[in-house]
Tab-separated table of C-alpha atoms and ligand atoms in Angstrom:
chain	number	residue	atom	x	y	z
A	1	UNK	CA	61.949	-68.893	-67.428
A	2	UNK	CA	61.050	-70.245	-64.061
A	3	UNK	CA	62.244	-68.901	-60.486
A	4	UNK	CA	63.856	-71.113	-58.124
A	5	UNK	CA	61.095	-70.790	-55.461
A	6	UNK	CA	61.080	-73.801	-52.622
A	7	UNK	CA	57.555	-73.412	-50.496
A	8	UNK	CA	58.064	-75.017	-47.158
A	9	UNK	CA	56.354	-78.676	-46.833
A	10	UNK	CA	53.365	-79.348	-44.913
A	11	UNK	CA	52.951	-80.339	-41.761
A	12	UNK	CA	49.069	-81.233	-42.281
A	13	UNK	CA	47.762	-78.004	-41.709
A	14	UNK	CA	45.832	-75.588	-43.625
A	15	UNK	CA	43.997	-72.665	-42.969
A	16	UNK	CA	41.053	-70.843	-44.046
A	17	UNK	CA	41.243	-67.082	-46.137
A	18	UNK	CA	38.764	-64.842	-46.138
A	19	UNK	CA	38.790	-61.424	-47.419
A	20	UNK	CA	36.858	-58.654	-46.131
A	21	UNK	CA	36.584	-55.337	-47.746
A	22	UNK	CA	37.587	-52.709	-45.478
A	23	UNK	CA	36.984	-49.443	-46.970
A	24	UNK	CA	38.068	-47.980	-49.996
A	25	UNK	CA	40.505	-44.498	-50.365
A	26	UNK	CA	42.177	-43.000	-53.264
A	27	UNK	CA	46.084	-41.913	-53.800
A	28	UNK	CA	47.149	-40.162	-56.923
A	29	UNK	CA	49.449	-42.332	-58.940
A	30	UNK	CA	52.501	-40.178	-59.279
A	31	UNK	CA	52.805	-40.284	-55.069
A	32	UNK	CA	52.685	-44.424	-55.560
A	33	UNK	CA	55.414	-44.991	-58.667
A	34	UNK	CA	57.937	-43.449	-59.744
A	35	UNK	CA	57.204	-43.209	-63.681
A	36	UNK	CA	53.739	-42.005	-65.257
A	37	UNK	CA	51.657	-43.305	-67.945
A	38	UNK	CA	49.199	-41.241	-69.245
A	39	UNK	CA	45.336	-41.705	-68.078
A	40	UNK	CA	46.100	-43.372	-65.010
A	41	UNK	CA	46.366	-40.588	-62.900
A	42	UNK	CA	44.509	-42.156	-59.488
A	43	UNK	CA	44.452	-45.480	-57.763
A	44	UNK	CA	41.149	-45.943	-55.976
A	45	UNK	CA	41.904	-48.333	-53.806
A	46	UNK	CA	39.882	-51.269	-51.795
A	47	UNK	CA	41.726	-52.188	-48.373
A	48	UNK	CA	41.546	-55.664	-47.905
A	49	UNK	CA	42.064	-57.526	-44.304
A	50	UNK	CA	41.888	-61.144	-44.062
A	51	UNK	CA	40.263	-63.553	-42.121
A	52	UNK	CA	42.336	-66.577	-41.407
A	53	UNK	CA	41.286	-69.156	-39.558
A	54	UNK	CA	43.260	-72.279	-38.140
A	55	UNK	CA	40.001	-74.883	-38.024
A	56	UNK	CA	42.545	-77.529	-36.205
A	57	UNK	CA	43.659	-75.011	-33.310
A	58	UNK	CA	40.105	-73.531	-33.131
A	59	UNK	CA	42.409	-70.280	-33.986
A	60	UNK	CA	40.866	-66.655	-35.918
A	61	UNK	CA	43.292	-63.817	-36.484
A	62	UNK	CA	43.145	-61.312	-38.656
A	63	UNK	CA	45.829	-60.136	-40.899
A	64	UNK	CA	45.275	-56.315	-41.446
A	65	UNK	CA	41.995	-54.278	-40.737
A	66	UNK	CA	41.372	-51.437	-43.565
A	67	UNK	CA	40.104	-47.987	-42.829
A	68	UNK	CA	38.643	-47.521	-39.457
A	69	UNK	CA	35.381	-46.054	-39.781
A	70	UNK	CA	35.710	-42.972	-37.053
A	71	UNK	CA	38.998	-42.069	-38.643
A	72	UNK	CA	37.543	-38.332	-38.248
A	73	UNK	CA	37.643	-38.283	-34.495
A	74	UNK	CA	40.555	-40.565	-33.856
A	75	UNK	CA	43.515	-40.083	-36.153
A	76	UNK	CA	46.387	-38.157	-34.999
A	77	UNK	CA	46.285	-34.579	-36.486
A	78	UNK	CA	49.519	-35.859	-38.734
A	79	UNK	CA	47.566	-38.261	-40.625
A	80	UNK	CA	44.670	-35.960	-40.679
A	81	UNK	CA	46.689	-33.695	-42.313
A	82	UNK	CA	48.228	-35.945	-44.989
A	83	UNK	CA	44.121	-37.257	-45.712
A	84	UNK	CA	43.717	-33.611	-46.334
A	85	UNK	CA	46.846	-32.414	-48.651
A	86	UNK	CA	46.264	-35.570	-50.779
A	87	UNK	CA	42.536	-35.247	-50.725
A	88	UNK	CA	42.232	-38.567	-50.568
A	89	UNK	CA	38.060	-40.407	-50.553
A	90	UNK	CA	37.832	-41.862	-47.204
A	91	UNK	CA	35.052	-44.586	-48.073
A	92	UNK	CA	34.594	-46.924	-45.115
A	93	UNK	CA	30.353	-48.281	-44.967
A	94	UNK	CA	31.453	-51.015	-42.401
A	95	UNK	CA	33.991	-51.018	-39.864
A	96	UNK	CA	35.448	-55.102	-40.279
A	97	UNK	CA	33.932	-56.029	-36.167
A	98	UNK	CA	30.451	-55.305	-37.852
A	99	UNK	CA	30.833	-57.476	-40.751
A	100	UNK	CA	32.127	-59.857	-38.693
A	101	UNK	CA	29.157	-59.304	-36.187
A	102	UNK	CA	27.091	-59.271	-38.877
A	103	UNK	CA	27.886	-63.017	-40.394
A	104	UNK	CA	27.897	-64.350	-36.806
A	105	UNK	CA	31.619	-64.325	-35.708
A	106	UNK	CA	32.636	-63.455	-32.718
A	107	UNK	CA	34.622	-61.175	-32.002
A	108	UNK	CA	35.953	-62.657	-29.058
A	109	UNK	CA	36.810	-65.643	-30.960
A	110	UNK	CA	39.461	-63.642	-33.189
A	111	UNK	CA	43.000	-64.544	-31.182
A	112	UNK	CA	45.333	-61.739	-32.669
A	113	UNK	CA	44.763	-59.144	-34.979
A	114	UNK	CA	48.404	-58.811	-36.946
A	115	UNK	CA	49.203	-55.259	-39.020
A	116	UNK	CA	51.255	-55.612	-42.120
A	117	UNK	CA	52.408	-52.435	-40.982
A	118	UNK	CA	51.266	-49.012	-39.442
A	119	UNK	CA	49.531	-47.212	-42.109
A	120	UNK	CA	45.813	-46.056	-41.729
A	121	UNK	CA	44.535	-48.111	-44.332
A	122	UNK	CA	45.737	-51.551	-42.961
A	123	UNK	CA	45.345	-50.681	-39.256
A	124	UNK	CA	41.682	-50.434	-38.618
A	125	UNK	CA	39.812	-50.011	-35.062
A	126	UNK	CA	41.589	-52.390	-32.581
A	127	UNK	CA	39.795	-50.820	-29.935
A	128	UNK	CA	36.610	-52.150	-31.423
A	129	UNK	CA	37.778	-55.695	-30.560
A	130	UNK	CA	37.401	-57.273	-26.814
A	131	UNK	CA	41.338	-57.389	-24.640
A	132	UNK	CA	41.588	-60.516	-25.153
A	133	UNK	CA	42.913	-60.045	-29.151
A	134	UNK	CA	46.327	-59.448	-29.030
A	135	UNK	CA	48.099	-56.961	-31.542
A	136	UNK	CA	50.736	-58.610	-33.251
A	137	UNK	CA	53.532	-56.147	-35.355
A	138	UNK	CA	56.451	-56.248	-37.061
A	139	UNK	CA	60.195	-56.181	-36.021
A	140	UNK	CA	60.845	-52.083	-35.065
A	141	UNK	CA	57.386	-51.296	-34.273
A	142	UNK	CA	58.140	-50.367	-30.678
A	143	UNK	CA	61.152	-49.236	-31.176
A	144	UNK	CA	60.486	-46.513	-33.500
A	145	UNK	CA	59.321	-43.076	-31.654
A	146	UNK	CA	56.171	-42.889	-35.136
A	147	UNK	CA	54.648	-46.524	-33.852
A	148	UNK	CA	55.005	-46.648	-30.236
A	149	UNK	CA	53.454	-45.668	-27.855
A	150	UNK	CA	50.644	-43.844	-29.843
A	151	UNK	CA	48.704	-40.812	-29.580
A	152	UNK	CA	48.109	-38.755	-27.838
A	153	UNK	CA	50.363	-40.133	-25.061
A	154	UNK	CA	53.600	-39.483	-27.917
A	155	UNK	CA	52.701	-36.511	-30.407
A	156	UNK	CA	55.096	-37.671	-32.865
A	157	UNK	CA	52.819	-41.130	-33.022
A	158	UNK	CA	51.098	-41.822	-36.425
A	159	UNK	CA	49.074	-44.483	-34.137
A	160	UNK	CA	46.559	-44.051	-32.232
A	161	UNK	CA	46.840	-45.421	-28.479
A	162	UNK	CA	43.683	-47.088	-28.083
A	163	UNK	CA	44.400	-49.786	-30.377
A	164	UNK	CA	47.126	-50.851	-27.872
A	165	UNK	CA	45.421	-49.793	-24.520
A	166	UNK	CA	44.734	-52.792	-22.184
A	167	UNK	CA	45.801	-55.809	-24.615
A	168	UNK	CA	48.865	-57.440	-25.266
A	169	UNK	CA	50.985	-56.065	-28.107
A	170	UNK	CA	53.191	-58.720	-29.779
A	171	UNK	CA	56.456	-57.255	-31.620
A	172	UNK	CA	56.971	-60.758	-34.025
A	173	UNK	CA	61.368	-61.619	-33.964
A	174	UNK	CA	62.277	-63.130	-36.641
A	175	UNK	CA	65.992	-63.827	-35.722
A	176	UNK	CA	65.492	-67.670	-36.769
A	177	UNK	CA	67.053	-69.363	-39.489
A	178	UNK	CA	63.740	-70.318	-41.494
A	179	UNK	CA	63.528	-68.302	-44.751
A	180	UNK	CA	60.915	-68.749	-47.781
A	181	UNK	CA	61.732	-67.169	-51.018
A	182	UNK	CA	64.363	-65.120	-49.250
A	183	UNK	CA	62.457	-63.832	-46.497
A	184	UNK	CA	62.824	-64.361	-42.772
A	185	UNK	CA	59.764	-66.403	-41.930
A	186	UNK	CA	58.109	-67.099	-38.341
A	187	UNK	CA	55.602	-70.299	-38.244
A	188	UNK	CA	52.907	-68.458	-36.609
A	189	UNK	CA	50.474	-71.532	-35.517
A	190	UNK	CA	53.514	-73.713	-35.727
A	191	UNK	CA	52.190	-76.109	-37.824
A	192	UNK	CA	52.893	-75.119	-40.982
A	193	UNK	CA	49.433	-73.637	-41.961
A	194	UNK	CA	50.471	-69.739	-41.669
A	195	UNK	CA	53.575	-68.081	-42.069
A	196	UNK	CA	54.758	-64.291	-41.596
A	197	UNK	CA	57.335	-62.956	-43.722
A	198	UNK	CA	59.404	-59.786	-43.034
A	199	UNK	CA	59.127	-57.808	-45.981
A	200	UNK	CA	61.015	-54.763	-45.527
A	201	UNK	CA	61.288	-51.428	-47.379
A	202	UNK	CA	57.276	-49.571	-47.367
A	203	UNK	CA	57.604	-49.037	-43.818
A	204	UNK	CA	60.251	-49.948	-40.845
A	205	UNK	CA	57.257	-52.564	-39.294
A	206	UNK	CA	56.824	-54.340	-42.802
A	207	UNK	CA	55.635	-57.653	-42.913
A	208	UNK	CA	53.629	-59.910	-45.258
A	209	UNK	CA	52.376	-63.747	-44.914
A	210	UNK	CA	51.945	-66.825	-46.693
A	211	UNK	CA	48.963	-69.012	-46.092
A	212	UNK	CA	48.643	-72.616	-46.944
A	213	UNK	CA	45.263	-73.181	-48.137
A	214	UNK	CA	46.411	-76.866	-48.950
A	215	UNK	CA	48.570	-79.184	-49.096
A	216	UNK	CA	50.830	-77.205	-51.851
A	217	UNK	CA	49.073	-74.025	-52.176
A	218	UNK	CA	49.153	-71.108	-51.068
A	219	UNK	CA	47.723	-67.223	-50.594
A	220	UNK	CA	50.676	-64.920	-50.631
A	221	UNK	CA	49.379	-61.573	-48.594
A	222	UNK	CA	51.429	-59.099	-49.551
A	223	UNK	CA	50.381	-55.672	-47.475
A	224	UNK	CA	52.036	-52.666	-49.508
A	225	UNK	CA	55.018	-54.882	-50.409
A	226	UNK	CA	53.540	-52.979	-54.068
A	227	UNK	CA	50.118	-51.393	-54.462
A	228	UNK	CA	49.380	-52.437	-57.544
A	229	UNK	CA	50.301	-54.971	-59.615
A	230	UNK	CA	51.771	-53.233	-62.282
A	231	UNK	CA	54.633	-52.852	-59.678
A	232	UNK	CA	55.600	-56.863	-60.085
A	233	UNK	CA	54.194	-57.800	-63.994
A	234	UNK	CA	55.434	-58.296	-66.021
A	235	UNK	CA	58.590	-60.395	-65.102
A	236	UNK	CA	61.071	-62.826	-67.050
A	237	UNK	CA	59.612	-65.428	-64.696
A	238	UNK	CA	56.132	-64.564	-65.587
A	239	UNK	CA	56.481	-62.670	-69.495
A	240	UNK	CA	53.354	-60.653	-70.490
A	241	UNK	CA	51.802	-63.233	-73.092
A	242	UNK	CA	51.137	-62.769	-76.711
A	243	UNK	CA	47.263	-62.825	-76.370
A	244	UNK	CA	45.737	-61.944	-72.999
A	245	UNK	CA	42.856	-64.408	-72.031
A	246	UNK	CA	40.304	-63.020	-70.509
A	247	UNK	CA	40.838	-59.738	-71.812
A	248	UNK	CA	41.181	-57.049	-69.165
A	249	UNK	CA	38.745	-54.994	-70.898
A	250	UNK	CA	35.927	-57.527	-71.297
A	251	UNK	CA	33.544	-58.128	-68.001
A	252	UNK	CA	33.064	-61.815	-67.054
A	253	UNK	CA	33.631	-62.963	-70.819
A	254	UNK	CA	36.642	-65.641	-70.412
A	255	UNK	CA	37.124	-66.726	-73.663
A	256	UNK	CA	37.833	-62.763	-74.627
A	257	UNK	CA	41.189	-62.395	-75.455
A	258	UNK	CA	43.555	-58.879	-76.604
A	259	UNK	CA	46.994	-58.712	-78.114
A	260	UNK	CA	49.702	-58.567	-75.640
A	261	UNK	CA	51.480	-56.339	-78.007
A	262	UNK	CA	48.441	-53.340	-77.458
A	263	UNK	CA	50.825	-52.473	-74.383
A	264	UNK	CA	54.126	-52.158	-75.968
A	265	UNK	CA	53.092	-48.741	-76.830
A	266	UNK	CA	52.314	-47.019	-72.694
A	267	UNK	CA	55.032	-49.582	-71.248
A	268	UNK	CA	58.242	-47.622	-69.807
A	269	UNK	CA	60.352	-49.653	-71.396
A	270	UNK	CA	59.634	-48.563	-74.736
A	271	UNK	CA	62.520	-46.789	-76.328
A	272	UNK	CA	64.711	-48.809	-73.972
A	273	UNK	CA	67.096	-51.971	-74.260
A	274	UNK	CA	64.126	-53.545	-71.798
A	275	UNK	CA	61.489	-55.974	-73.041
A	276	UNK	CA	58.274	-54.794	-72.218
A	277	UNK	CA	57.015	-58.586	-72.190
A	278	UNK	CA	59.568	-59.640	-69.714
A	279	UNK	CA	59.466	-55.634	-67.394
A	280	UNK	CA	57.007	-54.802	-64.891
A	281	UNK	CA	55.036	-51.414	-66.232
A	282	UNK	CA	55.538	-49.277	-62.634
A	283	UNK	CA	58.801	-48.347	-60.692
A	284	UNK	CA	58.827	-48.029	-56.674
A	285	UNK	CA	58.856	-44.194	-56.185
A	286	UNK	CA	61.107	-43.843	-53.437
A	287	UNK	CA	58.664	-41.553	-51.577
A	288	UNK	CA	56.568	-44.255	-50.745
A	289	UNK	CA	59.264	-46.586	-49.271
A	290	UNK	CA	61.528	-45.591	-46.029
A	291	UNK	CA	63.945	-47.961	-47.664
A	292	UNK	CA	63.926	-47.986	-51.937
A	293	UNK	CA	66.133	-50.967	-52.176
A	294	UNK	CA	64.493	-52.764	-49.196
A	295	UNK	CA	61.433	-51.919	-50.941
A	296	UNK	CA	62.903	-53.287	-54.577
A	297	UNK	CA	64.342	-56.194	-52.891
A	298	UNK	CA	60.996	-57.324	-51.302
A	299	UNK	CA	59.201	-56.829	-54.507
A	300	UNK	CA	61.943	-58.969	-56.296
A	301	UNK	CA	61.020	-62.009	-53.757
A	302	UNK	CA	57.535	-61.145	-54.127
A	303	UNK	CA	57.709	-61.771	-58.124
A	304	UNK	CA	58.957	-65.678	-57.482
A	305	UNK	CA	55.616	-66.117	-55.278
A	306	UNK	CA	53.832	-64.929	-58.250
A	307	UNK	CA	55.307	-66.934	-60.878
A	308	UNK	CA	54.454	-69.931	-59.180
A	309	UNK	CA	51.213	-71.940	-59.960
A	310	UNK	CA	51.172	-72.940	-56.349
A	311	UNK	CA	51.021	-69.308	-55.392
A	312	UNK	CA	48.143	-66.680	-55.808
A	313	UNK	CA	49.348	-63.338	-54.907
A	314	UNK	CA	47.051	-60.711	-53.252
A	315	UNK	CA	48.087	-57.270	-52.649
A	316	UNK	CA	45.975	-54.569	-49.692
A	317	UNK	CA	45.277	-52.678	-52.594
A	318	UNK	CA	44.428	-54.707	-55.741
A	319	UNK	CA	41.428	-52.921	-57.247
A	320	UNK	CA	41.626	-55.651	-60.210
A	321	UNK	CA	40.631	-58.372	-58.347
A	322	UNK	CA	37.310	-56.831	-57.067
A	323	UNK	CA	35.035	-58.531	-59.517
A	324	UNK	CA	37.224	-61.553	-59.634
A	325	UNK	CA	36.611	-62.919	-56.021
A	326	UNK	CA	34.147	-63.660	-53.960
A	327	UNK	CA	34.450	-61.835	-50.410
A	328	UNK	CA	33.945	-62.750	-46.513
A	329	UNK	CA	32.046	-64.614	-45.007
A	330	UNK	CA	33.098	-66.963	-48.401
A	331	UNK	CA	36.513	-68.124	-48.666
A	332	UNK	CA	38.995	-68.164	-51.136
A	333	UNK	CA	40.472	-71.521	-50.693
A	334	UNK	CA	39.975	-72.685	-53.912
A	335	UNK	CA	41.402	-69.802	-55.791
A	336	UNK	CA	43.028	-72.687	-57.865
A	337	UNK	CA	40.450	-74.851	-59.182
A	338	UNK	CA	38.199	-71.619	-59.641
A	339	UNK	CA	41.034	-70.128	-61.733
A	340	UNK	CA	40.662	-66.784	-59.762
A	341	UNK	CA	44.565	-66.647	-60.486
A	342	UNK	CA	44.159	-67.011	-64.448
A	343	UNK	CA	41.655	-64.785	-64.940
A	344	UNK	CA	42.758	-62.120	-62.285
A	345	UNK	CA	46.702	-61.973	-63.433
A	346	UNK	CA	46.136	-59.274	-66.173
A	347	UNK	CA	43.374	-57.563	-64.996
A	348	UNK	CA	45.257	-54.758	-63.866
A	349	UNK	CA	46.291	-54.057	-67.824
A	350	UNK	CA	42.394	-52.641	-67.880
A	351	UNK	CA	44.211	-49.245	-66.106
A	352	UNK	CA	46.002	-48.723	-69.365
A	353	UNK	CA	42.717	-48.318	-71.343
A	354	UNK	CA	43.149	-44.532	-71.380
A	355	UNK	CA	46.924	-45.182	-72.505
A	356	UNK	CA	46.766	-47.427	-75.293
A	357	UNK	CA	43.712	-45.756	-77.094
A	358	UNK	CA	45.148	-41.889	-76.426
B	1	ZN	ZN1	51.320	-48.511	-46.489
B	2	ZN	ZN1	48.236	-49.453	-47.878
């Protein structure tokens, strides 16, 4: 079955993607989805931002920022707090301004730095960057007393102030008519190279984007639209095949392959009237979403994107792609014709391991 997915046309524009590992944390799977299968009891997580870069405009933003690395001395007690009752690993070696220093970009030369949404693990060190990057957010970031304005100046903040203080913060409105796959797009360079998309549901500020990294393809960044990709594979749109090539459990050996059918056994839907080929191994858990059927609904769009051989999907938090792509200051522009996509879809199975062999 295919999805009915249109992907706007291009205007001649394309941008550059470049991820850059931005720390690493942990969460313990049964905060993150809302059913359990046995051995995978903790996501460690990488936190990816992205470098995109608009070569025609002479244009660098940033879409997301990790872990700040002084998240100690700077994060609101609340958050604090939460690091501490989940005892989550706060592993941050380089804030993203010094790998950026580092490869010779400058970090007056990045024009906006946009959140996906609030959380510590997307929102970095603004304050690291020079006032003339502006902070771009999504719809109901300022008007919601846990965004804005930030700590200390509101103790109810989850933000901290400084990454606002003295530069322009940009709340995107997406009250146009211009939708892709069912979400509310803005054209953010305006020439069809970058889009944001308001994903709603894992927070009220939600948003992902949709970079054109040629003529018909694209990078679909999908912040914590899911946080792993469990969340949106299997689908009818894209079934769980009968052999998985490479296997998940081999390391850089492509023409491994394992039965699809080895997962039938941990999948949810076992038991059920669902197909396990055709259902997506993890439910939303509604503690992780202010909004569960937002949150559904968004993943539901997300799942056309990733059907689509014009699309590769990348999730903050997908720990399966790690050893599939290469990293900042490389770019992943041709994620197609390097089959990144193909060998990174069922990666993710390699989390069952403990599952299908207990
Ligand atoms: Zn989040
Ligand atoms: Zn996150």
């Amino acid at each position: 079955m295919t999805s009915n997915l249109f992907l706007p046309q291009s205007k001649g524009s394309t941008v550059d993607v470049s991820i850059i590992h931005g720390g690493r944390t942990t969460v313990p799977t049964l905060y993150v989805f809302q059913n359990k299968i046995p051995g995978h009891d903790v996501l460690d997580i990488p936190c990816y931002s992205f470098l995109i870069e608009n070569k025609k405009q002479g244009k660098k933003v940033l879409f997301d920022l990790g872990i700040m690395k002084a998240w100690k001395e700077k994060q609101p007690p609340q958050i604090l707090g939460q690091i501490e009752f989940a005892k989550a690993v706060m592993d941050i070696d380089k804030d993203v301004t010094e790998q950026l220093s580092e490869s010779k970009v400058a970090l007056e030369s990045i024009d906006s730095i946009i959140w996906s949404h609030h959380h510590i693990d997307h929102t970095g060190d603004p304050s690291l960057f020079p006032a003339s990057t502006a902070l771009v957010v999504g719809p109901g970031f300022k008007s919601n007393k846990t965004t804005f304005p930030g700590y200390p100046e509101n103790p109810e903040a989850l933000v901290a102030n400084d990454a606002f203080l003295g530069r322009e913060l940009i709340e995107l409105d997406f009250s146009t008519d211009l939708k892709i796959g069912g979400f509310p797009a803005v054209d953010y360079f305006g020439d069809g190279g970058f889009y944001i998309l308001q994903a709603q549901g894992h927070t009220h500020d939600h948003i992902s984007a949709l970079a054109r990294t040629s003529d018909d393809k694209f990078v679909f960044l999908g912040g914590d639209v899911a946080h792993h990709p469990g969340e949106y594979r299997p689908t009818a749109h894209l079934p769980l095949p009968e052999s998985v090539q490479p296997s998940p459990f081999a390391i850089n050996t492509l023409t491994s392959s394992c039965p699809g059918a080895l997962f039938e056994e941990c999948h949810p839907a076992k038991g059920t009237s669902k197909d396990y080929r055709t259902t997506p191994f993890y439910e939303l858990n509604p503690a992780m979403n202010v909004s569960l059927p937002d949150a559904i609904e968004s993943v539901n769009k997300m799942e056309a994107f990733d059907a689509s051989p014009n699309v590769f999907v990348v999730i903050a938090h997908d720990t399966s792609l790690l050893d599939v792509l290469p990293f900042f200051p490389k770019t992943i522009n041709n994620w197609d014709s390097a089959n990144y996509k193909s060998i990174g879809t069922w990666r993710f199975l390699k989390d069952f391991g403990g599952a299908i062999k207990s």
